[in-house]
Amino acid sequence: MDTHALRVLEFDAIRTQLVGQTACSLGRERAEAMLPADWLPQAQARLAETTECRDLIGVKGNLPLGGVTDIRPHLRAAEIGAALDPHGFLDIVGLAAASRSLKLFLQKIAQEYPLMAERAGGLGQFPALEAEINASISLGGQVLDSASPELARIRSRRKAASSRMMERLNAIVTGPQRTMLQDPVIVQRGDRYCVPVKADHRGAFGGIVHDISASGATLFMEPQVVVDLGNELKELAIKEEQEITRILLRLTESVRRVSPGLMTSVDSLGEIDFIAARAKLAEVHRAVEPKLNNTGLTRLLSARHPLIDPKIVVPIDIELGGSQNHVLLITGPNTGGKTVSLKTTGLLTLMAQCGLHVPASHAEMNVFGQVFADIGDEQSLQQSLSTFSGHITNIVRILKDLRRNALVLLDEVGAGTDPGEGASLARALLDFLREKDARVIATSHYGELKTYAFVTDGVQNASVEFDEQTLSPTYRLLQGIPGSSNAFAIAGRLGMPESVLSNARVELTGSDETADLLRELEEGRRKAVAEARLAEQTRVEAQMLKRRYADELANLEALKREAKQKAQEEARAIIKRAQEKLDNTLAEIRRENTEGRQTERARQKIKDIGSDLQAAISVSLMADAPRPVESILDRPLRLGDRVRISTLDMIGELLETPSGDSPVPVQVGAMRVSVPPSSLLLVGIEKVPKSSGPRPSSAPPRDAPSSDNGKDGDTASYSMQKTIGITPQITLLGQRADEAIQNVEKYIDDAYAAGLSRVRVVHGKGTGALRRAVQEYFESHPLVDDFATADPEEGGAGATVVTLRAT
């Protein structure tokens, strides 16, 4: 990749941002050396890793990369047999532990994050080395006694000798000889223990002089009684040092044996940290993954320059490399954002090819084999080059190195010389680059180039927007629209006389016959761009609505499946309860063991249970059954007609032919109601197709209109459902008194809501306790008008007949 382009596009600043996201020096090294890929599969692989790691961090948090340091110098030293120091071993064991924990972490989530798990394949595990180092080196970098039995023995002897020496020295400084001392203290000179002896007591004290004070009045002497112990300590210290060296060499050999695996782990840890840094930088930039291609197309929506403060940066939309614009020519006033548009496109291209997400709302980007840029003032005083010469020198180098599939960014192309010659040179240069099939973005002030863009295939005008009311740029890029310097507007706002401006406009019109045409085209193009932007917004909103509709439809299907499953569970529960009732009844028959009236009553119970089951199943299936197709018939009502009661929103059978306005009886399920003829509609109901499943004839239509009074409509619907599901009998056999009372309470409420006037409660004879509890409950029930023990043919003392209050 061209180093000059990397420099002028400020690629190093992106590297610096990336370095700030790394967790260790291994990842930092890769971030500092990062370069764009020029091969599509390589760039796509980098992006895929960044995207997956970004998802991983968002769900699991940051990767466990603590304790990772660069151990490659230690490994190289081990390879040549040089003993490592204790701190080097701590670095190695820290990296080994990090490699082990990160490998286990990524292997556990391999199914969700396969790319990161694949990177973990290069991470080694070194449990034996970790154990050996941890047993030999303390966290403070000291060799432990447990490193070897010999070291432990030597240190034990040295400790004992030191203890004996200190005892003898303490006896001297506290005994009769203390008068010979300057101070009763024990000091150390080198590796020997001494006491401060007055100079005039040297002969009497006895020992070896190791140091003399500056005044000569004090001699630091090793007493003769501890010289042998001092010698012993010296010998033990030498032996300890030798044993430590032997231990470090042994550990170094252990490291050398696994050095290749450690080196591979170093590389993998550095690469994983590098990927994680790319992922974290994407979050900082609020970036998106670009879709890469090799078709030459680059399309950026709401692209932001990553080095400009997010609070002030103005997003731009730019498209390059389509069928209309292999070359994009941007014109407009100075400081309007032309160069920023140039740099944004170039820098985001480099970022995408490095595997970085780009700050935009949408990005499709070509992978270029070369990226060139000629931006800024190339003047060089050392080489005596003018600004024009500096630009031309760089452009000549670009043309010399240019190959196919290149992106060329030219700022103020042809500037710095005679306008006529500069414009001609710029046209020729753009033609050359177009013939080489390069993708080019160039900025210019030359009006001749605007016309060139209009009449040349593959070249498109663009401009940076300028607000003439505020005399300030908006920094928005408008493709297909040529720009102007807005000199007249700016001059007028700053006080230039109108006569001067008028003469200037006449002169401009006379010298440039295409100016009016360009302005008309510019205005038309502005409208087209605005309409295109509105159309794009509408398209995006339509897609969002489509996705929302699809989501709601999926939710609806899920609710439907859930409801169906619930209905099946309720049906199974109904059948189970019915089976229990049947079992109880059959047991009663077996206990009786006789034919006659008792058997007949038991059979009646079975028949009632069957009715209960059928009614309950009918109610459960009512929601899934299709609505019968109704048609209103135009003829007088008569006995047996199917009619809809509009006030109750129910369908029933007419029991009498209406006469005048007198109420007529209508049978609705198990309920008989009297209603005025004016509330009845004669309906014909087509047969329900066999595939539609069963449906009770009196079930209300699913979309039937409610009555004018919402409360009445709800009551009617509730009453109808109760009518379908209720039976005129409830059986309490085998139930406790409190359980029976709860069941009777609910049953009486349902029977009353269904319009039943008389029901039978079967409680059995037994001891009579259940009968008494039930009848005592009926005495105070507000819905019970009367009750009595059933007649013998209805169960006698085993049942109670209840008369409900009129509805």
mmCIF file of N, CA, C and O in Angstrom, residues 505-581:
data_model
loop_
_atom_site.group_PDB
_atom_site.id
_atom_site.type_symbol
_atom_site.label_atom_id
_atom_site.label_comp_id
_atom_site.label_asym_id
_atom_site.label_seq_id
_atom_site.Cartn_x
_atom_site.Cartn_y
_atom_site.Cartn_z
ATOM 1 N N ARG A 505 -21.579 39.841 -13.517
ATOM 2 C CA ARG A 505 -22.473 38.804 -14.038
ATOM 3 C C ARG A 505 -22.549 38.864 -15.554
ATOM 4 O O ARG A 505 -22.578 37.827 -16.229
ATOM 5 N N VAL A 506 -22.586 40.113 -16.113
ATOM 6 C CA VAL A 506 -22.614 40.264 -17.581
ATOM 7 C C VAL A 506 -21.342 39.692 -18.181
ATOM 8 O O VAL A 506 -21.353 38.984 -19.180
ATOM 9 N N GLU A 507 -20.217 40.025 -17.549
ATOM 10 C CA GLU A 507 -18.938 39.525 -18.036
ATOM 11 C C GLU A 507 -18.879 37.999 -17.977
ATOM 12 O O GLU A 507 -18.396 37.353 -18.905
ATOM 13 N N LEU A 508 -19.405 37.434 -16.885
ATOM 14 C CA LEU A 508 -19.405 35.980 -16.748
ATOM 15 C C LEU A 508 -20.283 35.345 -17.811
ATOM 16 O O LEU A 508 -19.911 34.352 -18.438
ATOM 17 N N THR A 509 -21.462 35.959 -18.074
ATOM 18 C CA THR A 509 -22.365 35.413 -19.082
ATOM 19 C C THR A 509 -21.731 35.474 -20.452
ATOM 20 O O THR A 509 -21.827 34.550 -21.263
ATOM 21 N N GLY A 510 -21.040 36.604 -20.752
ATOM 22 C CA GLY A 510 -20.419 36.732 -22.056
ATOM 23 C C GLY A 510 -19.267 35.786 -22.255
ATOM 24 O O GLY A 510 -19.009 35.322 -23.364
ATOM 25 N N SER A 511 -18.535 35.483 -21.179
ATOM 26 C CA SER A 511 -17.347 34.656 -21.323
ATOM 27 C C SER A 511 -17.643 33.178 -21.181
ATOM 28 O O SER A 511 -16.846 32.353 -21.585
ATOM 29 N N ASP A 512 -18.798 32.871 -20.582
ATOM 30 C CA ASP A 512 -19.120 31.454 -20.376
ATOM 31 C C ASP A 512 -20.569 31.230 -20.764
ATOM 32 O O ASP A 512 -21.486 31.454 -19.987
ATOM 33 N N GLU A 513 -20.788 30.784 -21.990
ATOM 34 C CA GLU A 513 -22.148 30.608 -22.502
ATOM 35 C C GLU A 513 -22.847 29.428 -21.835
ATOM 36 O O GLU A 513 -24.057 29.273 -21.954
ATOM 37 N N THR A 514 -22.122 28.577 -21.166
ATOM 38 C CA THR A 514 -22.747 27.394 -20.529
ATOM 39 C C THR A 514 -23.149 27.654 -19.088
ATOM 40 O O THR A 514 -23.706 26.765 -18.438
ATOM 41 N N ALA A 515 -22.896 28.868 -18.555
ATOM 42 C CA ALA A 515 -23.164 29.118 -17.138
ATOM 43 C C ALA A 515 -24.642 28.951 -16.811
ATOM 44 O O ALA A 515 -25.001 28.309 -15.816
ATOM 45 N N ASP A 516 -25.519 29.547 -17.666
ATOM 46 C CA ASP A 516 -26.954 29.425 -17.410
ATOM 47 C C ASP A 516 -27.405 27.973 -17.481
ATOM 48 O O ASP A 516 -28.227 27.513 -16.675
ATOM 49 N N LEU A 517 -26.879 27.264 -18.475
ATOM 50 C CA LEU A 517 -27.235 25.854 -18.607
ATOM 51 C C LEU A 517 -26.830 25.061 -17.367
ATOM 52 O O LEU A 517 -27.597 24.243 -16.849
ATOM 53 N N LEU A 518 -25.646 25.335 -16.888
ATOM 54 C CA LEU A 518 -25.174 24.616 -15.700
ATOM 55 C C LEU A 518 -26.037 24.936 -14.491
ATOM 56 O O LEU A 518 -26.357 24.051 -13.690
ATOM 57 N N ARG A 519 -26.435 26.214 -14.357
ATOM 58 C CA ARG A 519 -27.275 26.565 -13.224
ATOM 59 C C ARG A 519 -28.640 25.897 -13.320
ATOM 60 O O ARG A 519 -29.195 25.434 -12.316
ATOM 61 N N GLU A 520 -29.206 25.851 -14.543
ATOM 62 C CA GLU A 520 -30.490 25.172 -14.708
ATOM 63 C C GLU A 520 -30.368 23.677 -14.398
ATOM 64 O O GLU A 520 -31.226 23.085 -13.738
ATOM 65 N N LEU A 521 -29.302 23.098 -14.913
ATOM 66 C CA LEU A 521 -29.087 21.681 -14.637
ATOM 67 C C LEU A 521 -28.881 21.432 -13.147
ATOM 68 O O LEU A 521 -29.337 20.424 -12.588
ATOM 69 N N GLU A 522 -28.169 22.370 -12.510
ATOM 70 C CA GLU A 522 -27.932 22.231 -11.083
ATOM 71 C C GLU A 522 -29.238 22.265 -10.310
ATOM 72 O O GLU A 522 -29.476 21.436 -9.419
ATOM 73 N N GLU A 523 -30.129 23.202 -10.664
ATOM 74 C CA GLU A 523 -31.398 23.302 -9.967
ATOM 75 C C GLU A 523 -32.253 22.049 -10.194
ATOM 76 O O GLU A 523 -32.867 21.511 -9.268
ATOM 77 N N GLY A 524 -32.273 21.591 -11.444
ATOM 78 C CA GLY A 524 -33.028 20.372 -11.733
ATOM 79 C C GLY A 524 -32.472 19.169 -10.996
ATOM 80 O O GLY A 524 -33.215 18.319 -10.496
ATOM 81 N N ARG A 525 -31.165 19.132 -10.930
ATOM 82 C CA ARG A 525 -30.539 18.005 -10.241
ATOM 83 C C ARG A 525 -30.814 18.048 -8.746
ATOM 84 O O ARG A 525 -31.014 17.021 -8.099
ATOM 85 N N ARG A 526 -30.851 19.263 -8.183
ATOM 86 C CA ARG A 526 -31.172 19.379 -6.754
ATOM 87 C C ARG A 526 -32.549 18.789 -6.470
ATOM 88 O O ARG A 526 -32.743 18.056 -5.498
ATOM 89 N N LYS A 527 -33.516 19.128 -7.321
ATOM 90 C CA LYS A 527 -34.861 18.603 -7.130
ATOM 91 C C LYS A 527 -34.873 17.082 -7.266
ATOM 92 O O LYS A 527 -35.533 16.374 -6.491
ATOM 93 N N ALA A 528 -34.135 16.592 -8.264
ATOM 94 C CA ALA A 528 -34.095 15.135 -8.457
ATOM 95 C C ALA A 528 -33.474 14.429 -7.266
ATOM 96 O O ALA A 528 -33.938 13.372 -6.830
ATOM 97 N N VAL A 529 -32.412 15.018 -6.728
ATOM 98 C CA VAL A 529 -31.755 14.416 -5.564
ATOM 99 C C VAL A 529 -32.700 14.414 -4.369
ATOM 100 O O VAL A 529 -32.783 13.429 -3.615
ATOM 101 N N ALA A 530 -33.433 15.547 -4.195
ATOM 102 C CA ALA A 530 -34.376 15.607 -3.077
ATOM 103 C C ALA A 530 -35.462 14.546 -3.226
ATOM 104 O O ALA A 530 -35.849 13.881 -2.254
ATOM 105 N N GLU A 531 -35.973 14.406 -4.463
ATOM 106 C CA GLU A 531 -36.996 13.384 -4.692
ATOM 107 C C GLU A 531 -36.435 11.980 -4.489
ATOM 108 O O GLU A 531 -37.113 11.104 -3.941
ATOM 109 N N ALA A 532 -35.206 11.770 -4.931
ATOM 110 C CA ALA A 532 -34.586 10.451 -4.743
ATOM 111 C C ALA A 532 -34.395 10.151 -3.263
ATOM 112 O O ALA A 532 -34.602 9.021 -2.808
ATOM 113 N N ARG A 533 -34.001 11.199 -2.509
ATOM 114 C CA ARG A 533 -33.815 11.001 -1.079
ATOM 115 C C ARG A 533 -35.139 10.653 -0.413
ATOM 116 O O ARG A 533 -35.215 9.784 0.465
ATOM 117 N N LEU A 534 -36.230 11.350 -0.840
ATOM 118 C CA LEU A 534 -37.548 11.055 -0.289
ATOM 119 C C LEU A 534 -37.984 9.643 -0.651
ATOM 120 O O LEU A 534 -38.555 8.913 0.168
ATOM 121 N N ALA A 535 -37.705 9.250 -1.900
ATOM 122 C CA ALA A 535 -38.061 7.899 -2.335
ATOM 123 C C ALA A 535 -37.296 6.852 -1.537
ATOM 124 O O ALA A 535 -37.842 5.809 -1.151
ATOM 125 N N GLU A 536 -36.019 7.114 -1.280
ATOM 126 C CA GLU A 536 -35.213 6.175 -0.496
ATOM 127 C C GLU A 536 -35.754 6.070 0.929
ATOM 128 O O GLU A 536 -35.834 4.973 1.495
ATOM 129 N N GLN A 537 -36.144 7.213 1.490
ATOM 130 C CA GLN A 537 -36.709 7.200 2.830
ATOM 131 C C GLN A 537 -38.007 6.405 2.862
ATOM 132 O O GLN A 537 -38.254 5.616 3.785
ATOM 133 N N THR A 538 -38.842 6.604 1.821
ATOM 134 C CA THR A 538 -40.094 5.859 1.740
ATOM 135 C C THR A 538 -39.834 4.363 1.618
ATOM 136 O O THR A 538 -40.515 3.534 2.225
ATOM 137 N N ARG A 539 -38.820 4.019 0.814
ATOM 138 C CA ARG A 539 -38.490 2.607 0.638
ATOM 139 C C ARG A 539 -38.036 1.985 1.954
ATOM 140 O O ARG A 539 -38.446 0.876 2.316
ATOM 141 N N VAL A 540 -37.203 2.717 2.687
ATOM 142 C CA VAL A 540 -36.721 2.199 3.978
ATOM 143 C C VAL A 540 -37.887 2.019 4.948
ATOM 144 O O VAL A 540 -37.983 1.005 5.654
ATOM 145 N N GLU A 541 -38.808 3.029 4.972
ATOM 146 C CA GLU A 541 -39.963 2.909 5.862
ATOM 147 C C GLU A 541 -40.828 1.731 5.481
ATOM 148 O O GLU A 541 -41.359 1.019 6.347
ATOM 149 N N ALA A 542 -40.990 1.509 4.149
ATOM 150 C CA ALA A 542 -41.780 0.361 3.689
ATOM 151 C C ALA A 542 -41.143 -0.951 4.122
ATOM 152 O O ALA A 542 -41.836 -1.889 4.541
ATOM 153 N N GLN A 543 -39.825 -1.030 4.033
ATOM 154 C CA GLN A 543 -39.139 -2.243 4.477
ATOM 155 C C GLN A 543 -39.328 -2.462 5.973
ATOM 156 O O GLN A 543 -39.520 -3.591 6.431
ATOM 157 N N MET A 544 -39.256 -1.352 6.734
ATOM 158 C CA MET A 544 -39.456 -1.479 8.184
ATOM 159 C C MET A 544 -40.872 -1.972 8.493
ATOM 160 O O MET A 544 -41.068 -2.839 9.359
ATOM 161 N N LEU A 545 -41.877 -1.420 7.768
ATOM 162 C CA LEU A 545 -43.254 -1.871 7.975
ATOM 163 C C LEU A 545 -43.415 -3.336 7.588
ATOM 164 O O LEU A 545 -44.124 -4.095 8.249
ATOM 165 N N LYS A 546 -42.743 -3.719 6.507
ATOM 166 C CA LYS A 546 -42.813 -5.121 6.072
ATOM 167 C C LYS A 546 -42.235 -6.039 7.133
ATOM 168 O O LYS A 546 -42.814 -7.080 7.461
ATOM 169 N N ARG A 547 -41.069 -5.656 7.682
ATOM 170 C CA ARG A 547 -40.476 -6.473 8.740
ATOM 171 C C ARG A 547 -41.368 -6.516 9.978
ATOM 172 O O ARG A 547 -41.526 -7.557 10.611
ATOM 173 N N ARG A 548 -41.970 -5.359 10.287
ATOM 174 C CA ARG A 548 -42.854 -5.315 11.453
ATOM 175 C C ARG A 548 -44.064 -6.216 11.246
ATOM 176 O O ARG A 548 -44.481 -6.936 12.159
ATOM 177 N N TYR A 549 -44.625 -6.175 10.022
ATOM 178 C CA TYR A 549 -45.768 -7.036 9.722
ATOM 179 C C TYR A 549 -45.386 -8.501 9.834
ATOM 180 O O TYR A 549 -46.122 -9.312 10.399
ATOM 181 N N ALA A 550 -44.202 -8.840 9.320
ATOM 182 C CA ALA A 550 -43.740 -10.232 9.393
ATOM 183 C C ALA A 550 -43.563 -10.660 10.845
ATOM 184 O O ALA A 550 -43.918 -11.785 11.219
ATOM 185 N N ASP A 551 -43.014 -9.768 11.680
ATOM 186 C CA ASP A 551 -42.830 -10.097 13.098
ATOM 187 C C ASP A 551 -44.178 -10.314 13.784
ATOM 188 O O ASP A 551 -44.348 -11.260 14.564
ATOM 189 N N GLU A 552 -45.128 -9.409 13.496
ATOM 190 C CA GLU A 552 -46.441 -9.550 14.123
ATOM 191 C C GLU A 552 -47.141 -10.814 13.662
ATOM 192 O O GLU A 552 -47.833 -11.479 14.438
ATOM 193 N N LEU A 553 -46.969 -11.146 12.375
ATOM 194 C CA LEU A 553 -47.571 -12.371 11.862
ATOM 195 C C LEU A 553 -46.981 -13.590 12.555
ATOM 196 O O LEU A 553 -47.698 -14.532 12.914
ATOM 197 N N ALA A 554 -45.663 -13.561 12.752
ATOM 198 C CA ALA A 554 -45.011 -14.670 13.451
ATOM 199 C C ALA A 554 -45.516 -14.771 14.889
ATOM 200 O O ALA A 554 -45.753 -15.873 15.395
ATOM 201 N N ASN A 555 -45.677 -13.617 15.544
ATOM 202 C CA ASN A 555 -46.212 -13.625 16.909
ATOM 203 C C ASN A 555 -47.623 -14.185 16.945
ATOM 204 O O ASN A 555 -47.994 -14.917 17.869
ATOM 205 N N LEU A 556 -48.417 -13.831 15.913
ATOM 206 C CA LEU A 556 -49.789 -14.320 15.827
ATOM 207 C C LEU A 556 -49.819 -15.840 15.691
ATOM 208 O O LEU A 556 -50.616 -16.532 16.332
ATOM 209 N N GLU A 557 -48.936 -16.355 14.835
ATOM 210 C CA GLU A 557 -48.854 -17.801 14.667
ATOM 211 C C GLU A 557 -48.448 -18.482 15.965
ATOM 212 O O GLU A 557 -48.953 -19.551 16.317
ATOM 213 N N ALA A 558 -47.522 -17.865 16.686
ATOM 214 C CA ALA A 558 -47.097 -18.438 17.966
ATOM 215 C C ALA A 558 -48.244 -18.466 18.966
ATOM 216 O O ALA A 558 -48.441 -19.449 19.683
ATOM 217 N N LEU A 559 -49.012 -17.356 19.011
ATOM 218 C CA LEU A 559 -50.165 -17.321 19.904
ATOM 219 C C LEU A 559 -51.196 -18.377 19.525
ATOM 220 O O LEU A 559 -51.822 -19.002 20.390
ATOM 221 N N LYS A 560 -51.364 -18.571 18.210
ATOM 222 C CA LYS A 560 -52.318 -19.576 17.743
ATOM 223 C C LYS A 560 -51.894 -20.972 18.192
ATOM 224 O O LYS A 560 -52.712 -21.775 18.669
ATOM 225 N N ARG A 561 -50.589 -21.264 18.033
ATOM 226 C CA ARG A 561 -50.092 -22.569 18.472
ATOM 227 C C ARG A 561 -50.251 -22.732 19.982
ATOM 228 O O ARG A 561 -50.621 -23.807 20.472
ATOM 229 N N GLU A 562 -49.996 -21.661 20.712
ATOM 230 C CA GLU A 562 -50.121 -21.723 22.164
ATOM 231 C C GLU A 562 -51.569 -21.969 22.577
ATOM 232 O O GLU A 562 -51.840 -22.766 23.483
ATOM 233 N N ALA A 563 -52.512 -21.282 21.895
ATOM 234 C CA ALA A 563 -53.924 -21.460 22.214
ATOM 235 C C ALA A 563 -54.383 -22.887 21.908
ATOM 236 O O ALA A 563 -55.139 -23.494 22.662
ATOM 237 N N LYS A 564 -53.915 -23.398 20.775
ATOM 238 C CA LYS A 564 -54.284 -24.765 20.408
ATOM 239 C C LYS A 564 -53.763 -25.766 21.433
ATOM 240 O O LYS A 564 -54.468 -26.698 21.844
ATOM 241 N N GLN A 565 -52.511 -25.564 21.859
ATOM 242 C CA GLN A 565 -51.936 -26.453 22.863
ATOM 243 C C GLN A 565 -52.710 -26.364 24.175
ATOM 244 O O GLN A 565 -52.973 -27.385 24.823
ATOM 245 N N LYS A 566 -53.109 -25.161 24.548
ATOM 246 C CA LYS A 566 -53.861 -24.984 25.785
ATOM 247 C C LYS A 566 -55.218 -25.674 25.690
ATOM 248 O O LYS A 566 -55.685 -26.304 26.648
ATOM 249 N N ALA A 567 -55.879 -25.556 24.507
ATOM 250 C CA ALA A 567 -57.174 -26.212 24.318
ATOM 251 C C ALA A 567 -57.041 -27.724 24.437
ATOM 252 O O ALA A 567 -57.892 -28.392 25.029
ATOM 253 N N GLN A 568 -55.942 -28.269 23.873
ATOM 254 C CA GLN A 568 -55.734 -29.710 23.985
ATOM 255 C C GLN A 568 -55.551 -30.124 25.441
ATOM 256 O O GLN A 568 -56.073 -31.156 25.873
ATOM 257 N N GLU A 569 -54.790 -29.320 26.194
ATOM 258 C CA GLU A 569 -54.576 -29.643 27.608
ATOM 259 C C GLU A 569 -55.894 -29.582 28.376
ATOM 260 O O GLU A 569 -56.166 -30.437 29.235
ATOM 261 N N GLU A 570 -56.747 -28.591 28.080
ATOM 262 C CA GLU A 570 -58.038 -28.488 28.749
ATOM 263 C C GLU A 570 -58.924 -29.679 28.405
ATOM 264 O O GLU A 570 -59.639 -30.210 29.254
ATOM 265 N N ALA A 571 -58.884 -30.097 27.124
ATOM 266 C CA ALA A 571 -59.686 -31.245 26.712
ATOM 267 C C ALA A 571 -59.250 -32.501 27.454
ATOM 268 O O ALA A 571 -60.082 -33.298 27.907
ATOM 269 N N ARG A 572 -57.931 -32.673 27.580
ATOM 270 C CA ARG A 572 -57.440 -33.841 28.310
ATOM 271 C C ARG A 572 -57.878 -33.799 29.774
ATOM 272 O O ARG A 572 -58.217 -34.826 30.367
ATOM 273 N N ALA A 573 -57.861 -32.598 30.347
ATOM 274 C CA ALA A 573 -58.297 -32.474 31.738
ATOM 275 C C ALA A 573 -59.775 -32.807 31.888
ATOM 276 O O ALA A 573 -60.194 -33.458 32.858
ATOM 277 N N ILE A 574 -60.596 -32.376 30.927
ATOM 278 C CA ILE A 574 -62.030 -32.675 30.963
ATOM 279 C C ILE A 574 -62.261 -34.181 30.898
ATOM 280 O O ILE A 574 -63.048 -34.752 31.656
ATOM 281 N N ILE A 575 -61.547 -34.808 29.977
ATOM 282 C CA ILE A 575 -61.715 -36.258 29.820
ATOM 283 C C ILE A 575 -61.276 -36.991 31.090
ATOM 284 O O ILE A 575 -61.904 -37.961 31.519
ATOM 285 N N LYS A 576 -60.185 -36.508 31.706
ATOM 286 C CA LYS A 576 -59.697 -37.149 32.925
ATOM 287 C C LYS A 576 -60.730 -37.043 34.045
ATOM 288 O O LYS A 576 -61.011 -38.023 34.751
ATOM 289 N N ARG A 577 -61.330 -35.846 34.195
ATOM 290 C CA ARG A 577 -62.349 -35.688 35.228
ATOM 291 C C ARG A 577 -63.564 -36.559 34.949
ATOM 292 O O ARG A 577 -64.144 -37.163 35.858
ATOM 293 N N ALA A 578 -63.940 -36.638 33.681
ATOM 294 C CA ALA A 578 -65.088 -37.482 33.323
ATOM 295 C C ALA A 578 -64.791 -38.946 33.619
ATOM 296 O O ALA A 578 -65.651 -39.685 34.093
ATOM 297 N N GLN A 579 -63.559 -39.359 33.319
ATOM 298 C CA GLN A 579 -63.189 -40.745 33.580
ATOM 299 C C GLN A 579 -63.271 -41.052 35.074
ATOM 300 O O GLN A 579 -63.722 -42.134 35.482
ATOM 301 N N GLU A 580 -62.844 -40.109 35.904
ATOM 302 C CA GLU A 580 -62.927 -40.316 37.349
ATOM 303 C C GLU A 580 -64.374 -40.446 37.791
ATOM 304 O O GLU A 580 -64.708 -41.298 38.633
ATOM 305 N N LYS A 581 -65.250 -39.628 37.222
ATOM 306 C CA LYS A 581 -66.671 -39.749 37.565
ATOM 307 C C LYS A 581 -67.221 -41.110 37.151
ATOM 308 O O LYS A 581 -67.990 -41.743 37.878
#
